[in-house]
Tab-separated table of C-alpha atoms in Angstrom:
chain	number	residue	atom	x	y	z
A	271	MET	CA	16.897	-16.490	-129.700
A	272	ASN	CA	14.738	-17.493	-132.608
A	273	ASP	CA	16.217	-20.964	-132.933
A	274	ARG	CA	15.100	-21.869	-129.426
A	275	PHE	CA	11.576	-22.299	-130.735
A	276	PRO	CA	10.519	-25.563	-132.319
A	277	ASP	CA	10.424	-25.496	-136.105
A	278	GLY	CA	6.685	-25.150	-136.564
A	279	LEU	CA	6.360	-22.315	-134.097
A	280	ARG	CA	9.363	-20.486	-135.531
A	281	GLU	CA	7.930	-20.630	-139.023
A	282	MET	CA	4.629	-19.313	-137.777
A	283	LEU	CA	6.263	-16.473	-135.901
A	284	ALA	CA	8.230	-15.591	-138.995
A	285	GLN	CA	5.044	-15.595	-141.033
A	286	VAL	CA	3.179	-13.376	-138.613
A	287	THR	CA	5.939	-10.905	-137.951
A	288	GLY	CA	7.394	-10.902	-141.427
A	289	ASP	CA	4.292	-10.288	-143.459
A	290	GLY	CA	2.927	-6.778	-143.844
A	291	ASP	CA	-0.193	-5.316	-142.331
A	292	LEU	CA	-3.421	-7.216	-142.473
A	293	PRO	CA	-6.240	-5.553	-140.543
A	294	TRP	CA	-7.726	-7.790	-137.872
A	295	ARG	CA	-11.203	-6.871	-139.000
A	296	ALA	CA	-10.581	-8.484	-142.369
A	297	LEU	CA	-10.173	-11.833	-140.609
A	298	LEU	CA	-13.767	-11.888	-139.399
A	299	LYS	CA	-16.435	-13.138	-141.755
A	300	PRO	CA	-20.143	-12.253	-141.423
A	301	GLY	CA	-20.926	-15.544	-139.708
A	302	ASP	CA	-18.163	-14.897	-137.211
A	303	TRP	CA	-19.736	-11.591	-136.219
A	304	LEU	CA	-23.116	-13.249	-135.869
A	305	LEU	CA	-21.705	-16.040	-133.754
A	306	LEU	CA	-19.733	-13.631	-131.582
A	307	VAL	CA	-22.798	-11.495	-130.920
A	308	CYS	CA	-24.909	-14.573	-130.083
A	309	ALA	CA	-22.177	-15.972	-127.839
A	310	ALA	CA	-21.768	-12.649	-126.034
A	311	ALA	CA	-25.522	-12.476	-125.455
A	312	LEU	CA	-25.553	-16.029	-124.090
A	313	VAL	CA	-22.635	-15.324	-121.789
A	314	ALA	CA	-24.241	-12.124	-120.537
A	315	ALA	CA	-27.501	-14.004	-119.937
A	316	SER	CA	-25.703	-16.715	-117.980
A	317	TYR	CA	-24.747	-14.286	-115.202
A	318	PRO	CA	-28.239	-13.505	-113.895
A	319	LEU	CA	-29.416	-17.014	-114.742
A	320	LEU	CA	-26.779	-18.851	-112.747
A	321	TRP	CA	-26.145	-16.334	-109.999
A	322	ARG	CA	-29.727	-15.518	-109.087
A	323	GLY	CA	-30.366	-18.822	-107.286
A	324	GLY	CA	-28.498	-17.645	-104.210
A	325	VAL	CA	-30.728	-14.679	-103.499
A	326	ALA	CA	-32.704	-15.163	-100.304
A	327	ASP	CA	-36.207	-13.812	-99.928
A	328	ARG	CA	-37.368	-15.075	-96.528
A	329	ALA	CA	-36.005	-16.128	-93.158
A	330	ILE	CA	-37.243	-19.298	-91.466
A	331	VAL	CA	-37.048	-19.426	-87.676
A	332	LYS	CA	-37.338	-22.808	-85.984
A	333	ARG	CA	-37.326	-23.989	-82.392
A	334	ASP	CA	-36.639	-27.661	-81.642
A	335	GLY	CA	-36.941	-28.239	-85.366
A	336	GLN	CA	-40.496	-26.913	-85.371
A	337	LEU	CA	-41.320	-23.921	-87.545
A	338	VAL	CA	-41.880	-20.825	-85.417
A	339	THR	CA	-42.277	-18.198	-88.085
A	340	GLU	CA	-41.290	-17.135	-91.572
A	341	LEU	CA	-40.157	-13.546	-91.991
A	342	ALA	CA	-40.101	-11.856	-95.394
A	343	LEU	CA	-36.762	-10.223	-96.087
A	344	ASN	CA	-38.206	-6.994	-97.459
A	345	VAL	CA	-38.943	-5.027	-94.292
A	346	ALA	CA	-36.620	-4.337	-91.400
A	347	ARG	CA	-37.887	-5.765	-88.129
A	348	LYS	CA	-36.872	-7.668	-85.031
A	349	TYR	CA	-38.354	-10.919	-83.844
A	350	GLU	CA	-38.015	-12.617	-80.455
A	351	VAL	CA	-38.108	-16.377	-79.978
A	352	THR	CA	-38.225	-17.960	-76.564
A	353	GLY	CA	-36.076	-21.077	-76.529
A	354	ALA	CA	-34.825	-23.588	-73.998
A	355	ILE	CA	-32.650	-21.201	-71.968
A	356	GLY	CA	-33.884	-17.738	-72.843
A	357	THR	CA	-34.829	-15.391	-75.637
A	358	THR	CA	-33.134	-15.242	-79.012
A	359	VAL	CA	-33.565	-12.002	-80.964
A	360	ILE	CA	-33.589	-12.233	-84.753
A	361	GLU	CA	-33.045	-9.068	-86.755
A	362	VAL	CA	-34.231	-8.802	-90.335
A	363	GLN	CA	-33.235	-6.122	-92.837
A	364	PRO	CA	-33.979	-5.957	-96.549
A	365	GLY	CA	-32.152	-8.907	-98.122
A	366	ARG	CA	-30.485	-10.201	-94.968
A	367	ALA	CA	-31.033	-11.489	-91.464
A	368	ARG	CA	-28.961	-12.217	-88.359
A	369	VAL	CA	-29.174	-13.383	-84.789
A	370	LEU	CA	-28.909	-10.147	-82.823
A	371	SER	CA	-28.608	-11.714	-79.401
A	372	ASP	CA	-28.787	-15.133	-77.860
A	373	PRO	CA	-28.415	-16.465	-74.348
A	374	GLY	CA	-26.027	-19.237	-75.431
A	375	PRO	CA	-22.607	-19.240	-73.705
A	376	ARG	CA	-20.415	-19.188	-76.825
A	377	GLN	CA	-22.455	-16.895	-79.083
A	378	TYR	CA	-21.574	-18.771	-82.266
A	379	CYS	CA	-24.798	-17.889	-84.040
A	380	VAL	CA	-24.473	-14.215	-83.106
A	381	GLN	CA	-20.881	-14.008	-84.306
A	382	GLN	CA	-21.879	-15.505	-87.623
A	383	GLY	CA	-23.209	-12.066	-88.485
A	384	TRP	CA	-25.494	-11.284	-91.379
A	385	LEU	CA	-26.788	-14.150	-93.497
A	386	THR	CA	-27.404	-13.101	-97.084
A	387	ARG	CA	-27.507	-16.185	-99.306
A	388	ALA	CA	-30.316	-18.689	-99.627
A	389	ASN	CA	-29.857	-21.806	-97.481
A	390	ALA	CA	-27.446	-20.096	-95.095
A	391	VAL	CA	-28.059	-21.206	-91.519
A	392	ALA	CA	-27.245	-19.828	-88.078
A	393	ILE	CA	-27.787	-22.359	-85.312
A	394	CYS	CA	-28.130	-21.342	-81.677
A	395	ALA	CA	-27.844	-24.855	-80.303
A	396	PRO	CA	-28.033	-24.136	-76.567
A	397	ASN	CA	-31.317	-22.336	-77.054
A	398	HIS	CA	-32.601	-24.872	-79.639
A	399	VAL	CA	-33.247	-22.061	-82.156
A	400	THR	CA	-32.205	-21.953	-85.806
A	401	LEU	CA	-32.400	-19.176	-88.355
A	402	GLN	CA	-32.320	-20.188	-92.003
A	403	LEU	CA	-32.686	-18.195	-95.194
A	404	ALA	CA	-34.668	-19.556	-98.111
A	405	GLY	CA	-34.658	-18.547	-101.755
A	406	ARG	CA	-36.916	-19.187	-104.671
A	407	GLY	CA	-36.111	-22.890	-104.705
A	408	GLY	CA	-33.373	-23.083	-107.299
A	409	LYS	CA	-31.607	-26.284	-108.178
A	410	ASN	CA	-29.450	-25.975	-105.067
A	411	SER	CA	-32.352	-25.926	-102.664
A	412	SER	CA	-31.403	-29.222	-101.070
A	413	TYR	CA	-28.022	-27.862	-99.962
A	414	ASP	CA	-27.360	-25.597	-97.018
A	415	THR	CA	-24.193	-24.085	-95.604
A	416	LEU	CA	-23.598	-27.251	-93.586
A	417	ASN	CA	-22.802	-29.102	-96.801
A	418	TYR	CA	-19.795	-26.970	-97.628
B	34	MET	CA	27.332	-58.445	-130.534
B	35	THR	CA	25.249	-55.550	-131.619
B	36	PRO	CA	21.862	-55.096	-130.068
B	37	SER	CA	19.221	-55.335	-132.703
B	38	THR	CA	17.607	-52.041	-133.511
B	39	ILE	CA	13.995	-51.643	-134.357
B	40	GLU	CA	13.349	-49.058	-136.988
B	41	LEU	CA	9.908	-47.592	-137.065
B	42	PRO	CA	9.042	-46.248	-140.464
B	43	VAL	CA	8.441	-42.520	-140.122
B	44	THR	CA	6.182	-40.910	-142.644
B	45	ALA	CA	5.955	-37.294	-143.687
B	46	ASP	CA	2.693	-37.142	-141.760
B	47	ASP	CA	4.498	-38.133	-138.577
B	48	TYR	CA	7.080	-35.391	-139.012
B	49	ARG	CA	4.442	-32.808	-139.673
B	50	ILE	CA	2.331	-33.807	-136.665
B	51	ALA	CA	5.392	-33.926	-134.446
B	52	ARG	CA	6.443	-30.427	-135.522
B	53	TYR	CA	3.070	-28.923	-134.838
B	54	ALA	CA	2.717	-30.840	-131.565
B	55	ALA	CA	6.107	-29.491	-130.494
B	56	ALA	CA	4.885	-25.974	-131.193
B	57	ALA	CA	1.701	-26.628	-129.205
B	58	ILE	CA	3.656	-28.100	-126.287
B	59	ALA	CA	5.985	-25.081	-126.272
B	60	LEU	CA	2.961	-22.803	-125.983
B	61	THR	CA	1.485	-24.971	-123.203
B	62	VAL	CA	4.696	-24.741	-121.210
B	63	ALA	CA	5.035	-20.998	-121.779
B	64	GLU	CA	1.442	-20.543	-120.700
B	65	ALA	CA	1.932	-22.599	-117.526
B	66	ALA	CA	4.268	-19.842	-116.325
B	67	LEU	CA	1.511	-17.221	-116.553
B	68	PRO	CA	-0.381	-16.496	-113.354
B	69	SER	CA	-4.088	-17.230	-113.562
B	70	PRO	CA	-6.782	-15.373	-111.622
B	71	LEU	CA	-8.838	-18.534	-111.244
B	72	PRO	CA	-7.822	-22.162	-111.781
B	73	GLY	CA	-9.082	-23.129	-115.208
B	74	ILE	CA	-8.927	-19.685	-116.792
B	75	LYS	CA	-6.061	-19.847	-119.247
B	76	PRO	CA	-5.540	-18.385	-122.719
B	77	GLY	CA	-5.184	-21.851	-124.250
B	78	LEU	CA	-2.639	-20.650	-126.793
B	79	ALA	CA	-1.881	-24.199	-127.913
B	80	ASN	CA	-5.343	-24.280	-129.439
B	81	ILE	CA	-4.129	-21.789	-132.039
B	82	ILE	CA	-1.883	-24.553	-133.372
B	83	VAL	CA	-4.731	-27.076	-133.257
B	84	LEU	CA	-6.898	-24.679	-135.274
B	85	VAL	CA	-4.225	-24.102	-137.871
B	86	VAL	CA	-3.637	-27.835	-138.217
B	87	LEU	CA	-7.376	-28.459	-138.474
B	88	VAL	CA	-7.808	-26.031	-141.341
B	89	ARG	CA	-4.637	-27.025	-143.178
B	90	TYR	CA	-4.510	-30.779	-142.663
B	91	GLY	CA	-7.873	-31.910	-141.350
B	92	TRP	CA	-9.407	-33.243	-138.173
B	93	ARG	CA	-7.269	-36.347	-137.795
B	94	ASP	CA	-4.044	-34.368	-137.612
B	95	ALA	CA	-5.656	-31.817	-135.314
B	96	ALA	CA	-6.720	-34.610	-132.949
B	97	TRP	CA	-3.185	-36.002	-132.906
B	98	VAL	CA	-1.652	-32.611	-132.179
B	99	SER	CA	-4.233	-31.799	-129.504
B	100	LEU	CA	-3.890	-35.089	-127.637
B	101	LEU	CA	-0.104	-35.198	-127.937
B	102	ARG	CA	-0.115	-31.676	-126.558
B	103	VAL	CA	-2.214	-32.705	-123.551
B	104	VAL	CA	-0.134	-35.790	-122.720
B	105	ALA	CA	3.364	-34.469	-123.444
B	106	GLY	CA	2.582	-30.982	-122.167
B	107	SER	CA	1.420	-32.394	-118.837
B	108	LEU	CA	4.569	-34.531	-118.627
B	109	VAL	CA	6.741	-31.462	-119.132
B	110	ILE	CA	4.995	-29.343	-116.511
B	111	GLY	CA	4.699	-32.261	-114.074
B	112	GLN	CA	0.926	-32.579	-114.189
B	113	PHE	CA	0.628	-36.002	-115.792
B	114	LEU	CA	-2.294	-37.938	-114.228
B	115	ALA	CA	-2.928	-35.063	-111.804
B	116	PRO	CA	-6.475	-33.661	-111.724
B	117	GLY	CA	-5.401	-30.862	-114.052
B	118	PHE	CA	-4.382	-33.431	-116.641
B	119	PHE	CA	-7.795	-35.073	-116.673
B	120	LEU	CA	-9.501	-31.694	-116.859
B	121	ALA	CA	-7.310	-30.758	-119.811
B	122	LEU	CA	-8.001	-34.111	-121.451
B	123	ALA	CA	-11.765	-33.775	-120.985
B	124	GLY	CA	-11.628	-30.274	-122.434
B	125	ALA	CA	-9.504	-31.377	-125.369
B	126	LEU	CA	-11.785	-34.332	-126.174
B	127	CYS	CA	-14.906	-32.182	-126.024
B	128	SER	CA	-13.416	-29.476	-128.179
B	129	LEU	CA	-12.180	-32.055	-130.697
B	130	GLY	CA	-15.742	-33.340	-130.881
B	131	VAL	CA	-16.997	-29.841	-131.609
B	132	LEU	CA	-14.171	-29.220	-134.091
B	133	ALA	CA	-15.262	-32.323	-136.011
B	134	LEU	CA	-18.657	-30.685	-136.484
B	135	ALA	CA	-17.517	-27.067	-136.774
B	136	GLN	CA	-15.131	-27.738	-139.644
B	137	HIS	CA	-18.190	-28.352	-141.797
B	138	LEU	CA	-19.501	-24.823	-141.254
B	139	PRO	CA	-19.753	-23.042	-144.605
B	140	ALA	CA	-16.323	-21.484	-145.131
B	141	ARG	CA	-17.860	-18.566	-147.012
B	142	LEU	CA	-19.576	-17.312	-143.852
B	143	PHE	CA	-17.552	-18.694	-140.973
B	144	GLY	CA	-13.828	-18.330	-140.380
B	145	PRO	CA	-11.442	-19.710	-137.788
B	146	VAL	CA	-12.809	-17.310	-135.180
B	147	SER	CA	-16.179	-19.078	-135.078
B	148	VAL	CA	-14.518	-22.462	-134.878
B	149	SER	CA	-12.224	-21.233	-132.119
B	150	VAL	CA	-15.030	-19.759	-130.017
B	151	LEU	CA	-17.144	-22.908	-130.357
B	152	ALA	CA	-14.180	-25.084	-129.410
B	153	ALA	CA	-13.394	-22.846	-126.428
B	154	PHE	CA	-16.933	-23.239	-125.131
B	155	ALA	CA	-16.733	-27.006	-125.631
B	156	HIS	CA	-13.409	-26.998	-123.803
B	157	ILE	CA	-14.804	-25.262	-120.766
B	158	GLY	CA	-17.972	-27.366	-120.928
B	159	GLY	CA	-16.032	-30.633	-120.867
B	160	GLN	CA	-13.936	-29.406	-117.987
B	161	ILE	CA	-16.805	-28.222	-115.859
B	162	VAL	CA	-18.814	-31.405	-116.420
B	163	LEU	CA	-15.840	-33.525	-115.349
B	164	ALA	CA	-15.192	-31.235	-112.392
B	165	ARG	CA	-18.828	-31.507	-111.303
B	166	ALA	CA	-18.890	-35.285	-111.726
B	167	TRP	CA	-15.577	-36.037	-110.112
B	168	LEU	CA	-13.638	-33.274	-108.358
B	169	VAL	CA	-16.323	-31.064	-106.833
B	170	PRO	CA	-19.523	-33.109	-106.585
B	171	HIS	CA	-21.632	-30.071	-105.842
B	172	ASP	CA	-23.643	-27.782	-108.082
B	173	GLY	CA	-21.601	-24.926	-106.656
B	174	VAL	CA	-19.081	-25.335	-109.492
B	175	PHE	CA	-21.712	-24.004	-111.885
B	176	TYR	CA	-21.495	-20.643	-110.125
B	177	LEU	CA	-18.159	-20.313	-111.901
B	178	LEU	CA	-19.646	-21.054	-115.299
B	179	PRO	CA	-20.357	-17.413	-116.269
B	180	LEU	CA	-16.741	-16.509	-115.522
B	181	PHE	CA	-15.443	-19.480	-117.475
B	182	ALA	CA	-17.773	-18.704	-120.362
B	183	THR	CA	-16.584	-15.101	-120.439
B	184	ALA	CA	-12.975	-16.257	-120.527
B	185	ALA	CA	-13.797	-18.806	-123.236
B	186	LEU	CA	-15.425	-16.140	-125.388
B	187	PHE	CA	-12.556	-13.708	-124.896
B	188	PHE	CA	-9.653	-16.095	-125.411
B	189	GLY	CA	-11.526	-18.057	-128.073
B	190	THR	CA	-11.884	-14.872	-130.105
B	191	ILE	CA	-8.239	-13.878	-129.653
B	192	ASN	CA	-6.949	-17.358	-130.488
B	193	GLY	CA	-9.247	-17.523	-133.503
B	194	LEU	CA	-7.975	-14.179	-134.766
B	195	VAL	CA	-4.373	-15.283	-134.379
B	196	ALA	CA	-5.136	-18.551	-136.160
B	197	ALA	CA	-6.938	-16.682	-138.939
B	198	ARG	CA	-3.927	-14.386	-139.253
B	199	LEU	CA	-1.616	-17.404	-139.522
B	200	LEU	CA	-3.854	-19.082	-142.054
B	201	ALA	CA	-4.108	-15.928	-144.174
B	202	VAL	CA	-0.431	-16.347	-145.031
B	203	PRO	CA	0.066	-19.030	-147.666
B	204	VAL	CA	2.474	-21.813	-146.784
B	205	ALA	CA	5.481	-21.170	-149.012
B	206	PRO	CA	6.994	-24.667	-149.237
B	207	PRO	CA	4.973	-27.463	-147.631
B	208	PRO	CA	6.900	-27.994	-144.369
B	209	SER	CA	6.309	-31.722	-144.439
B	210	ALA	CA	8.113	-32.142	-147.733
B	211	LYS	CA	11.146	-30.351	-146.378
B	212	ALA	CA	11.153	-32.349	-143.156
B	213	ALA	CA	10.770	-35.678	-144.858
B	214	ALA	CA	13.523	-35.022	-147.366
């Protein structure tokens, strides 16, 4: 079995398995500990830093491309927009928003369900109404779900 | 009529590099069989060999082993010139760049673990920059960065510990002398 490994690897395996106990802790020098702690802190900090951008804080409702209203995503409420063929009902809850009902024949924007991330869009084309979430303008602000 | 043969002079250095590269390629192939939760998250066991070579024989040998590993390893697992190959190459080049600097860290304070962790971060950095520039031209790839960084820290530490363990054992006879004889 052992001779299936290439020479270098076999020697190394022999070294590691053959030699007695050497505690792992002895292999870390003070600088290593320092670097590991710093690296762990950086990695931990990268989570909120890079994942916060997607949090939405307001819903933008437009009709024919014109801004109708902006709803803050911190209180639950319903909002009615009158569009080209009827009334679209937008429902807002803390942190999310959806199209509750729409007169359009295929109900795409209703079936899309809750929108939670910044730049997510639900478009009720027959009624000329769009619902879009907006965040705090991170570096992705020029992208919306249509770009995926 | 005998076909003329071309003999390339093979030095002890060549043997040594080839032996270590073979070990690194073996680890690459073994690792390719492991399932990965996310493309790009791999232990990078071959980097243990690169670290050992760096400490024992210097940066030039480490660069040879690392690049031979990327090219020959990708040939063996059928990834040569596939996107994964270029990602691996970008990672290897970046981490070699960092290794060139990190080997000058004061040896009294910093061991192979530091070097390994720094190289792992460089590896993932090179890969994600290439992925952003070429494969996924969208900032969305950076959403994966925290996961990649976590994996780099974890596997970088493990690989560094293994390399430190290997380096703690003195080389009994210099393997190159035996091979060249």
